[in-house]
Amino acid sequence: MLGVIGGSGFYTFFGSDARAISLDTPYGEPSAPITVGTVGDHEVAFLPRHGAGHEFSPHTVPYRANMWALRALGVRRIYGPCAVGSLTPDLGPGAMVVPDQLVDRTSGRDDTYFDSGGIHVGFADPYCPTLRAAAADLPGVVDGGTMVVVQGPRFSTRAESRWFASQGFSLVNMTGYPEAVLARELEMCYAAIALVTDVDAGIDSGSAVRAVDVFAEFERNLVPFKKLVHEAIDQVQLERTCTHCLPHEGIQLPFDLP
């Protein structure tokens, strides 16, 4: 089964014929009931990251519960659509990007399942190459970029934006971590698909980023963005062949994965 975790403004994925499943996990309940439907030949589980009515801010999303619930349901490959700010004038609002790197600037988030046992996962390349390729090969998609993940819920200062841009980062986001690393710990393939909603404050000399404008831009692009996610899923092979996202080979884990 494939999974899709929808970001800000991306609260539904299927019609009324989808079935809803409520799950509990050792880490509490996920953000919302998971809906299951089909996209082409794939059975797909959809979970709105922030809740069905955007109840969760980026720093309060129950990331561990979300990823555990998807794995328990049978999901092994996940797309994580998300809204991002741009750190370069080359990527304006409406651009769709498949990043290949991330930088974590969050703090205090529960970002591992392994609080004991001395388990370490490789994370040099944080996104599944197979899922990335399926999305990045689509027309009009920008292939590659570094997404810096900030704590939120505030937006960056102009100085922070300029600093991020000076490091070569191209996107800024609030939810891409720890989602990606938790997927890796659970041996699930994961790739982000980013929709640019604004040019960050330090890059655009005009007015600062406003939440109302971000949501409005996302809403304007929601239909083509959902279409892109559908098309990416259609490009994914039915059988999972990726070994990049299986970090525990030969390792005795302190508990069984769901």
PDB file of C-alpha atoms in Angstrom:
ATOM      1  CA  MET A   1       0.000   0.000   0.000  1.00  0.00           C
ATOM      2  CA  LEU A   2       1.137   3.552  -0.781  1.00  0.00           C
ATOM      3  CA  GLY A   3       0.607   6.444   1.618  1.00  0.00           C
ATOM      4  CA  VAL A   4       0.047  10.171   1.094  1.00  0.00           C
ATOM      5  CA  ILE A   5       0.397  12.668   3.932  1.00  0.00           C
ATOM      6  CA  GLY A   6      -1.303  15.915   2.962  1.00  0.00           C
ATOM      7  CA  GLY A   7       0.034  19.260   4.161  1.00  0.00           C
ATOM      8  CA  SER A   8      -1.533  22.659   4.826  1.00  0.00           C
ATOM      9  CA  GLY A   9      -4.716  22.984   2.755  1.00  0.00           C
ATOM     10  CA  PHE A  10      -4.424  19.373   1.544  1.00  0.00           C
ATOM     11  CA  TYR A  11      -7.048  17.739   3.754  1.00  0.00           C
ATOM     12  CA  THR A  12      -8.763  15.277   1.393  1.00  0.00           C
ATOM     13  CA  PHE A  13      -7.629  13.060  -1.450  1.00  0.00           C
ATOM     14  CA  PHE A  14     -10.533  10.756  -2.319  1.00  0.00           C
ATOM     15  CA  GLY A  15     -14.261  10.976  -2.962  1.00  0.00           C
ATOM     16  CA  SER A  16     -17.041   9.731  -0.723  1.00  0.00           C
ATOM     17  CA  ASP A  17     -16.407   6.112  -1.752  1.00  0.00           C
ATOM     18  CA  ALA A  18     -13.194   5.921   0.310  1.00  0.00           C
ATOM     19  CA  ARG A  19     -13.290   4.079   3.608  1.00  0.00           C
ATOM     20  CA  ALA A  20     -12.128   5.703   6.839  1.00  0.00           C
ATOM     21  CA  ILE A  21     -10.027   3.795   9.376  1.00  0.00           C
ATOM     22  CA  SER A  22      -9.368   4.957  12.939  1.00  0.00           C
ATOM     23  CA  LEU A  23      -6.229   3.587  14.557  1.00  0.00           C
ATOM     24  CA  ASP A  24      -4.501   3.995  17.895  1.00  0.00           C
ATOM     25  CA  THR A  25      -0.764   3.572  18.374  1.00  0.00           C
ATOM     26  CA  PRO A  26       1.732   3.351  21.258  1.00  0.00           C
ATOM     27  CA  TYR A  27       2.296   7.074  20.579  1.00  0.00           C
ATOM     28  CA  GLY A  28      -1.351   8.114  20.711  1.00  0.00           C
ATOM     29  CA  GLU A  29      -3.809   8.723  17.905  1.00  0.00           C
ATOM     30  CA  PRO A  30      -2.697   9.998  14.504  1.00  0.00           C
ATOM     31  CA  SER A  31      -3.723  13.445  13.255  1.00  0.00           C
ATOM     32  CA  ALA A  32      -7.001  12.119  11.824  1.00  0.00           C
ATOM     33  CA  PRO A  33      -8.672   8.921  10.657  1.00  0.00           C
ATOM     34  CA  ILE A  34      -6.898   7.464   7.623  1.00  0.00           C
ATOM     35  CA  THR A  35      -8.925   7.227   4.423  1.00  0.00           C
ATOM     36  CA  VAL A  36      -8.192   4.410   1.978  1.00  0.00           C
ATOM     37  CA  GLY A  37      -9.010   4.479  -1.718  1.00  0.00           C
ATOM     38  CA  THR A  38      -7.432   3.677  -5.059  1.00  0.00           C
ATOM     39  CA  VAL A  39      -5.277   5.598  -7.518  1.00  0.00           C
ATOM     40  CA  GLY A  40      -4.905   3.623 -10.712  1.00  0.00           C
ATOM     41  CA  ASP A  41      -3.738   0.151  -9.716  1.00  0.00           C
ATOM     42  CA  HIS A  42      -2.551   1.253  -6.279  1.00  0.00           C
ATOM     43  CA  GLU A  43      -4.366   1.057  -2.979  1.00  0.00           C
ATOM     44  CA  VAL A  44      -3.566   4.348  -1.239  1.00  0.00           C
ATOM     45  CA  ALA A  45      -3.909   5.484   2.383  1.00  0.00           C
ATOM     46  CA  PHE A  46      -4.317   9.228   2.949  1.00  0.00           C
ATOM     47  CA  LEU A  47      -3.662  11.107   6.190  1.00  0.00           C
ATOM     48  CA  PRO A  48      -3.961  14.902   6.617  1.00  0.00           C
ATOM     49  CA  ARG A  49      -0.795  15.889   8.496  1.00  0.00           C
ATOM     50  CA  HIS A  50      -2.398  18.780  10.392  1.00  0.00           C
ATOM     51  CA  GLY A  51      -5.739  17.065  11.030  1.00  0.00           C
ATOM     52  CA  ALA A  52      -8.971  17.203   9.074  1.00  0.00           C
ATOM     53  CA  GLY A  53      -9.545  20.809  10.182  1.00  0.00           C
ATOM     54  CA  HIS A  54      -5.926  21.906  10.658  1.00  0.00           C
ATOM     55  CA  GLU A  55      -5.967  21.299  14.416  1.00  0.00           C
ATOM     56  CA  PHE A  56      -2.213  20.728  14.681  1.00  0.00           C
ATOM     57  CA  SER A  57       0.519  23.322  14.284  1.00  0.00           C
ATOM     58  CA  PRO A  58       3.809  22.109  12.772  1.00  0.00           C
ATOM     59  CA  HIS A  59       5.472  21.615  16.164  1.00  0.00           C
ATOM     60  CA  THR A  60       2.472  19.723  17.623  1.00  0.00           C
ATOM     61  CA  VAL A  61       1.776  17.267  14.784  1.00  0.00           C
ATOM     62  CA  PRO A  62       1.827  13.714  16.231  1.00  0.00           C
ATOM     63  CA  TYR A  63       4.512  12.589  13.799  1.00  0.00           C
ATOM     64  CA  ARG A  64       5.372   9.313  15.532  1.00  0.00           C
ATOM     65  CA  ALA A  65       1.724   8.272  15.747  1.00  0.00           C
ATOM     66  CA  ASN A  66       1.126   9.199  12.104  1.00  0.00           C
ATOM     67  CA  MET A  67       4.001   7.167  10.713  1.00  0.00           C
ATOM     68  CA  TRP A  68       3.380   4.197  13.036  1.00  0.00           C
ATOM     69  CA  ALA A  69      -0.321   4.080  12.063  1.00  0.00           C
ATOM     70  CA  LEU A  70       0.487   4.099   8.353  1.00  0.00           C
ATOM     71  CA  ARG A  71       3.028   1.320   8.766  1.00  0.00           C
ATOM     72  CA  ALA A  72       0.577  -0.726  10.862  1.00  0.00           C
ATOM     73  CA  LEU A  73      -2.017  -0.353   8.106  1.00  0.00           C
ATOM     74  CA  GLY A  74       0.369  -1.860   5.557  1.00  0.00           C
ATOM     75  CA  VAL A  75       1.887   1.254   4.010  1.00  0.00           C
ATOM     76  CA  ARG A  76       5.510   0.853   2.927  1.00  0.00           C
ATOM     77  CA  ARG A  77       5.936   3.819   0.551  1.00  0.00           C
ATOM     78  CA  ILE A  78       4.873   7.406   1.278  1.00  0.00           C
ATOM     79  CA  TYR A  79       4.634  10.706  -0.564  1.00  0.00           C
ATOM     80  CA  GLY A  80       4.635  13.774   1.668  1.00  0.00           C
ATOM     81  CA  PRO A  81       3.150  16.762  -0.208  1.00  0.00           C
ATOM     82  CA  CYS A  82       3.897  20.026   1.600  1.00  0.00           C
ATOM     83  CA  ALA A  83       3.802  23.808   1.301  1.00  0.00           C
ATOM     84  CA  VAL A  84       7.180  25.552   1.235  1.00  0.00           C
ATOM     85  CA  GLY A  85       8.687  28.990   0.985  1.00  0.00           C
ATOM     86  CA  SER A  86      11.290  29.683  -1.668  1.00  0.00           C
ATOM     87  CA  LEU A  87      14.811  30.804  -0.801  1.00  0.00           C
ATOM     88  CA  THR A  88      15.729  31.642  -4.386  1.00  0.00           C
ATOM     89  CA  PRO A  89      14.148  33.956  -6.974  1.00  0.00           C
ATOM     90  CA  ASP A  90      14.371  31.060  -9.437  1.00  0.00           C
ATOM     91  CA  LEU A  91      11.470  29.308  -7.669  1.00  0.00           C
ATOM     92  CA  GLY A  92       8.358  31.457  -7.550  1.00  0.00           C
ATOM     93  CA  PRO A  93       4.883  30.699  -6.194  1.00  0.00           C
ATOM     94  CA  GLY A  94       3.304  27.737  -7.928  1.00  0.00           C
ATOM     95  CA  ALA A  95       6.582  25.918  -8.569  1.00  0.00           C
ATOM     96  CA  MET A  96       6.534  22.208  -7.719  1.00  0.00           C
ATOM     97  CA  VAL A  97       9.781  20.746  -6.436  1.00  0.00           C
ATOM     98  CA  VAL A  98      10.996  17.280  -5.425  1.00  0.00           C
ATOM     99  CA  PRO A  99      13.811  18.000  -2.936  1.00  0.00           C
ATOM    100  CA  ASP A 100      16.753  15.653  -2.561  1.00  0.00           C
ATOM    101  CA  GLN A 101      18.171  16.953   0.738  1.00  0.00           C
ATOM    102  CA  LEU A 102      16.922  18.410   4.020  1.00  0.00           C
ATOM    103  CA  VAL A 103      18.440  20.337   6.900  1.00  0.00           C
ATOM    104  CA  ASP A 104      16.879  20.066  10.360  1.00  0.00           C
ATOM    105  CA  ARG A 105      16.548  23.326  12.297  1.00  0.00           C
ATOM    106  CA  THR A 106      13.739  22.149  14.587  1.00  0.00           C
ATOM    107  CA  SER A 107      14.031  21.619  18.334  1.00  0.00           C
ATOM    108  CA  GLY A 108      12.325  19.463  20.939  1.00  0.00           C
ATOM    109  CA  ARG A 109      10.380  17.256  18.547  1.00  0.00           C
ATOM    110  CA  ASP A 110      10.046  13.524  19.173  1.00  0.00           C
ATOM    111  CA  ASP A 111      12.155  12.370  16.239  1.00  0.00           C
ATOM    112  CA  THR A 112      12.952   8.713  16.945  1.00  0.00           C
ATOM    113  CA  TYR A 113      11.336   5.446  17.970  1.00  0.00           C
ATOM    114  CA  PHE A 114      14.624   4.185  19.399  1.00  0.00           C
ATOM    115  CA  ASP A 115      15.003   5.724  22.840  1.00  0.00           C
ATOM    116  CA  SER A 116      17.012   2.638  23.809  1.00  0.00           C
ATOM    117  CA  GLY A 117      18.980  -0.093  22.094  1.00  0.00           C
ATOM    118  CA  GLY A 118      21.711   1.941  20.409  1.00  0.00           C
ATOM    119  CA  ILE A 119      20.005   1.916  17.007  1.00  0.00           C
ATOM    120  CA  HIS A 120      21.341   4.295  14.344  1.00  0.00           C
ATOM    121  CA  VAL A 121      19.946   4.773  10.839  1.00  0.00           C
ATOM    122  CA  GLY A 122      21.753   6.052   7.779  1.00  0.00           C
ATOM    123  CA  PHE A 123      20.211   9.325   6.645  1.00  0.00           C
ATOM    124  CA  ALA A 124      22.786  10.817   4.281  1.00  0.00           C
ATOM    125  CA  ASP A 125      20.218  10.728   1.494  1.00  0.00           C
ATOM    126  CA  PRO A 126      16.926  11.307   3.320  1.00  0.00           C
ATOM    127  CA  TYR A 127      14.508  10.611   0.471  1.00  0.00           C
ATOM    128  CA  CYS A 128      13.726   7.404  -1.390  1.00  0.00           C
ATOM    129  CA  PRO A 129      15.411   7.547  -4.822  1.00  0.00           C
ATOM    130  CA  THR A 130      12.691   5.419  -6.424  1.00  0.00           C
ATOM    131  CA  LEU A 131       9.799   7.587  -5.237  1.00  0.00           C
ATOM    132  CA  ARG A 132      11.762  10.757  -6.036  1.00  0.00           C
ATOM    133  CA  ALA A 133      12.370   9.618  -9.600  1.00  0.00           C
ATOM    134  CA  ALA A 134       8.702   8.801 -10.186  1.00  0.00           C
ATOM    135  CA  ALA A 135       7.692  12.351  -9.222  1.00  0.00           C
ATOM    136  CA  ALA A 136      10.705  14.292 -10.521  1.00  0.00           C
ATOM    137  CA  ASP A 137      10.389  12.860 -14.031  1.00  0.00           C
ATOM    138  CA  LEU A 138       6.956  14.439 -14.503  1.00  0.00           C
ATOM    139  CA  PRO A 139       6.682  17.496 -16.788  1.00  0.00           C
ATOM    140  CA  GLY A 140       7.161  20.860 -15.109  1.00  0.00           C
ATOM    141  CA  VAL A 141       8.603  19.455 -11.883  1.00  0.00           C
ATOM    142  CA  VAL A 142      11.884  20.808 -10.495  1.00  0.00           C
ATOM    143  CA  ASP A 143      14.193  17.924  -9.640  1.00  0.00           C
ATOM    144  CA  GLY A 144      16.322  18.510  -6.538  1.00  0.00           C
ATOM    145  CA  GLY A 145      16.854  21.112  -3.871  1.00  0.00           C
ATOM    146  CA  THR A 146      17.641  21.372  -0.188  1.00  0.00           C
ATOM    147  CA  MET A 147      14.707  21.967   2.151  1.00  0.00           C
ATOM    148  CA  VAL A 148      15.532  23.504   5.525  1.00  0.00           C
ATOM    149  CA  VAL A 149      12.938  22.608   8.162  1.00  0.00           C
ATOM    150  CA  VAL A 150      12.330  25.266  10.819  1.00  0.00           C
ATOM    151  CA  GLN A 151      10.514  24.883  14.122  1.00  0.00           C
ATOM    152  CA  GLY A 152       7.617  27.246  13.478  1.00  0.00           C
ATOM    153  CA  PRO A 153       4.914  28.156  13.910  1.00  0.00           C
ATOM    154  CA  ARG A 154       6.415  31.590  13.182  1.00  0.00           C
ATOM    155  CA  PHE A 155       7.921  32.428   9.819  1.00  0.00           C
ATOM    156  CA  SER A 156      11.616  33.257   9.462  1.00  0.00           C
ATOM    157  CA  THR A 157      13.136  36.676  10.006  1.00  0.00           C
ATOM    158  CA  ARG A 158      14.714  38.352   6.993  1.00  0.00           C
ATOM    159  CA  ALA A 159      18.157  37.660   8.457  1.00  0.00           C
ATOM    160  CA  GLU A 160      17.351  33.968   8.883  1.00  0.00           C
ATOM    161  CA  SER A 161      16.086  33.737   5.307  1.00  0.00           C
ATOM    162  CA  ARG A 162      19.260  35.358   3.975  1.00  0.00           C
ATOM    163  CA  TRP A 163      21.360  33.023   6.118  1.00  0.00           C
ATOM    164  CA  PHE A 164      19.547  29.929   4.802  1.00  0.00           C
ATOM    165  CA  ALA A 165      19.897  31.149   1.222  1.00  0.00           C
ATOM    166  CA  SER A 166      23.618  31.839   1.725  1.00  0.00           C
ATOM    167  CA  GLN A 167      24.076  28.186   2.702  1.00  0.00           C
ATOM    168  CA  GLY A 168      22.657  27.071  -0.626  1.00  0.00           C
ATOM    169  CA  PHE A 169      19.259  25.960   0.696  1.00  0.00           C
ATOM    170  CA  SER A 170      16.425  26.473  -1.778  1.00  0.00           C
ATOM    171  CA  LEU A 171      13.257  25.729   0.222  1.00  0.00           C
ATOM    172  CA  VAL A 172      12.021  26.382   3.764  1.00  0.00           C
ATOM    173  CA  ASN A 173       9.325  24.317   5.477  1.00  0.00           C
ATOM    174  CA  MET A 174       8.029  23.472   8.977  1.00  0.00           C
ATOM    175  CA  THR A 175       6.981  19.796   8.758  1.00  0.00           C
ATOM    176  CA  GLY A 176       9.515  17.866   6.679  1.00  0.00           C
ATOM    177  CA  TYR A 177      11.324  16.773   9.832  1.00  0.00           C
ATOM    178  CA  PRO A 178      10.941  14.407  11.678  1.00  0.00           C
ATOM    179  CA  GLU A 179       8.530  12.847   9.194  1.00  0.00           C
ATOM    180  CA  ALA A 180      11.289  11.705   6.834  1.00  0.00           C
ATOM    181  CA  VAL A 181      13.536  10.172   9.484  1.00  0.00           C
ATOM    182  CA  LEU A 182      10.671   8.384  11.222  1.00  0.00           C
ATOM    183  CA  ALA A 183       9.766   6.807   7.897  1.00  0.00           C
ATOM    184  CA  ARG A 184      13.371   5.629   7.545  1.00  0.00           C
ATOM    185  CA  GLU A 185      13.368   4.146  11.072  1.00  0.00           C
ATOM    186  CA  LEU A 186      10.215   2.208  10.147  1.00  0.00           C
ATOM    187  CA  GLU A 187      11.793   1.104   6.850  1.00  0.00           C
ATOM    188  CA  MET A 188       9.260   2.950   4.730  1.00  0.00           C
ATOM    189  CA  CYS A 189      10.216   4.690   1.497  1.00  0.00           C
ATOM    190  CA  TYR A 190       9.479   8.418   1.699  1.00  0.00           C
ATOM    191  CA  ALA A 191       9.737  11.387  -0.665  1.00  0.00           C
ATOM    192  CA  ALA A 192       8.545  14.959  -0.291  1.00  0.00           C
ATOM    193  CA  ILE A 193       6.756  16.867  -3.049  1.00  0.00           C
ATOM    194  CA  ALA A 194       6.843  20.606  -2.360  1.00  0.00           C
ATOM    195  CA  LEU A 195       4.551  23.361  -3.611  1.00  0.00           C
ATOM    196  CA  VAL A 196       6.084  26.841  -3.387  1.00  0.00           C
ATOM    197  CA  THR A 197       3.566  29.257  -1.884  1.00  0.00           C
ATOM    198  CA  ASP A 198       5.773  32.327  -1.331  1.00  0.00           C
ATOM    199  CA  VAL A 199       9.222  33.813  -1.645  1.00  0.00           C
ATOM    200  CA  ASP A 200      10.694  34.077   1.842  1.00  0.00           C
ATOM    201  CA  ALA A 201      11.053  37.428   3.596  1.00  0.00           C
ATOM    202  CA  GLY A 202      14.812  37.765   3.254  1.00  0.00           C
ATOM    203  CA  ILE A 203      14.744  37.015  -0.476  1.00  0.00           C
ATOM    204  CA  ASP A 204      11.831  39.264  -1.426  1.00  0.00           C
ATOM    205  CA  SER A 205      12.491  42.866  -0.398  1.00  0.00           C
ATOM    206  CA  GLY A 206       8.774  43.563  -0.319  1.00  0.00           C
ATOM    207  CA  SER A 207       6.226  42.642   2.333  1.00  0.00           C
ATOM    208  CA  ALA A 208       6.823  39.817   4.797  1.00  0.00           C
ATOM    209  CA  VAL A 209       5.224  36.377   4.518  1.00  0.00           C
ATOM    210  CA  ARG A 210       1.636  36.245   5.780  1.00  0.00           C
ATOM    211  CA  ALA A 211      -0.238  33.054   6.613  1.00  0.00           C
ATOM    212  CA  VAL A 212      -3.376  34.216   4.797  1.00  0.00           C
ATOM    213  CA  ASP A 213      -1.380  34.664   1.588  1.00  0.00           C
ATOM    214  CA  VAL A 214       0.298  31.275   1.947  1.00  0.00           C
ATOM    215  CA  PHE A 215      -3.047  29.495   2.306  1.00  0.00           C
ATOM    216  CA  ALA A 216      -4.529  31.447  -0.592  1.00  0.00           C
ATOM    217  CA  GLU A 217      -1.642  30.517  -2.893  1.00  0.00           C
ATOM    218  CA  PHE A 218      -1.892  26.869  -1.861  1.00  0.00           C
ATOM    219  CA  GLU A 219      -5.631  26.905  -2.572  1.00  0.00           C
ATOM    220  CA  ARG A 220      -5.029  28.385  -6.038  1.00  0.00           C
ATOM    221  CA  ASN A 221      -2.662  25.541  -6.887  1.00  0.00           C
ATOM    222  CA  LEU A 222      -4.374  22.707  -5.033  1.00  0.00           C
ATOM    223  CA  VAL A 223      -6.026  21.092  -8.065  1.00  0.00           C
ATOM    224  CA  PRO A 224      -2.820  20.822 -10.163  1.00  0.00           C
ATOM    225  CA  PHE A 225      -0.859  19.832  -7.051  1.00  0.00           C
ATOM    226  CA  LYS A 226      -3.222  16.938  -6.312  1.00  0.00           C
ATOM    227  CA  LYS A 227      -3.053  15.981  -9.985  1.00  0.00           C
ATOM    228  CA  LEU A 228       0.735  15.858  -9.737  1.00  0.00           C
ATOM    229  CA  VAL A 229       0.564  13.553  -6.711  1.00  0.00           C
ATOM    230  CA  HIS A 230      -1.866  11.276  -8.580  1.00  0.00           C
ATOM    231  CA  GLU A 231       0.480  11.190 -11.578  1.00  0.00           C
ATOM    232  CA  ALA A 232       3.474  10.407  -9.384  1.00  0.00           C
ATOM    233  CA  ILE A 233       1.615   7.484  -7.817  1.00  0.00           C
ATOM    234  CA  ASP A 234       0.735   6.203 -11.286  1.00  0.00           C
ATOM    235  CA  GLN A 235       4.471   6.152 -12.110  1.00  0.00           C
ATOM    236  CA  VAL A 236       5.335   3.992  -9.077  1.00  0.00           C
ATOM    237  CA  GLN A 237       5.775   0.277  -9.734  1.00  0.00           C
ATOM    238  CA  LEU A 238       3.316  -2.031  -7.989  1.00  0.00           C
ATOM    239  CA  GLU A 239       6.073  -4.049  -6.348  1.00  0.00           C
ATOM    240  CA  ARG A 240       8.499  -2.349  -3.980  1.00  0.00           C
ATOM    241  CA  THR A 241      12.090  -2.926  -5.091  1.00  0.00           C
ATOM    242  CA  CYS A 242      13.926  -0.186  -3.145  1.00  0.00           C
ATOM    243  CA  THR A 243      16.607  -1.332  -0.699  1.00  0.00           C
ATOM    244  CA  HIS A 244      17.904   2.180   0.076  1.00  0.00           C
ATOM    245  CA  CYS A 245      15.236   2.635   2.757  1.00  0.00           C
ATOM    246  CA  LEU A 246      15.928  -0.608   4.662  1.00  0.00           C
ATOM    247  CA  PRO A 247      18.507   0.478   7.256  1.00  0.00           C
ATOM    248  CA  HIS A 248      18.058  -2.339   9.782  1.00  0.00           C
ATOM    249  CA  GLU A 249      19.425  -5.267   7.804  1.00  0.00           C
ATOM    250  CA  GLY A 250      21.462  -7.446  10.174  1.00  0.00           C
ATOM    251  CA  ILE A 251      20.443  -5.351  13.222  1.00  0.00           C
ATOM    252  CA  GLN A 252      18.506  -6.708  16.204  1.00  0.00           C
ATOM    253  CA  LEU A 253      15.852  -4.120  17.041  1.00  0.00           C
ATOM    254  CA  PRO A 254      14.570  -3.632  20.608  1.00  0.00           C
ATOM    255  CA  PHE A 255      10.980  -4.136  19.384  1.00  0.00           C
ATOM    256  CA  ASP A 256       9.164  -5.486  16.341  1.00  0.00           C
ATOM    257  CA  LEU A 257       8.114  -3.008  13.669  1.00  0.00           C
ATOM    258  CA  PRO A 258       4.341  -2.881  13.189  1.00  0.00           C
TER     259      PRO A 258
END
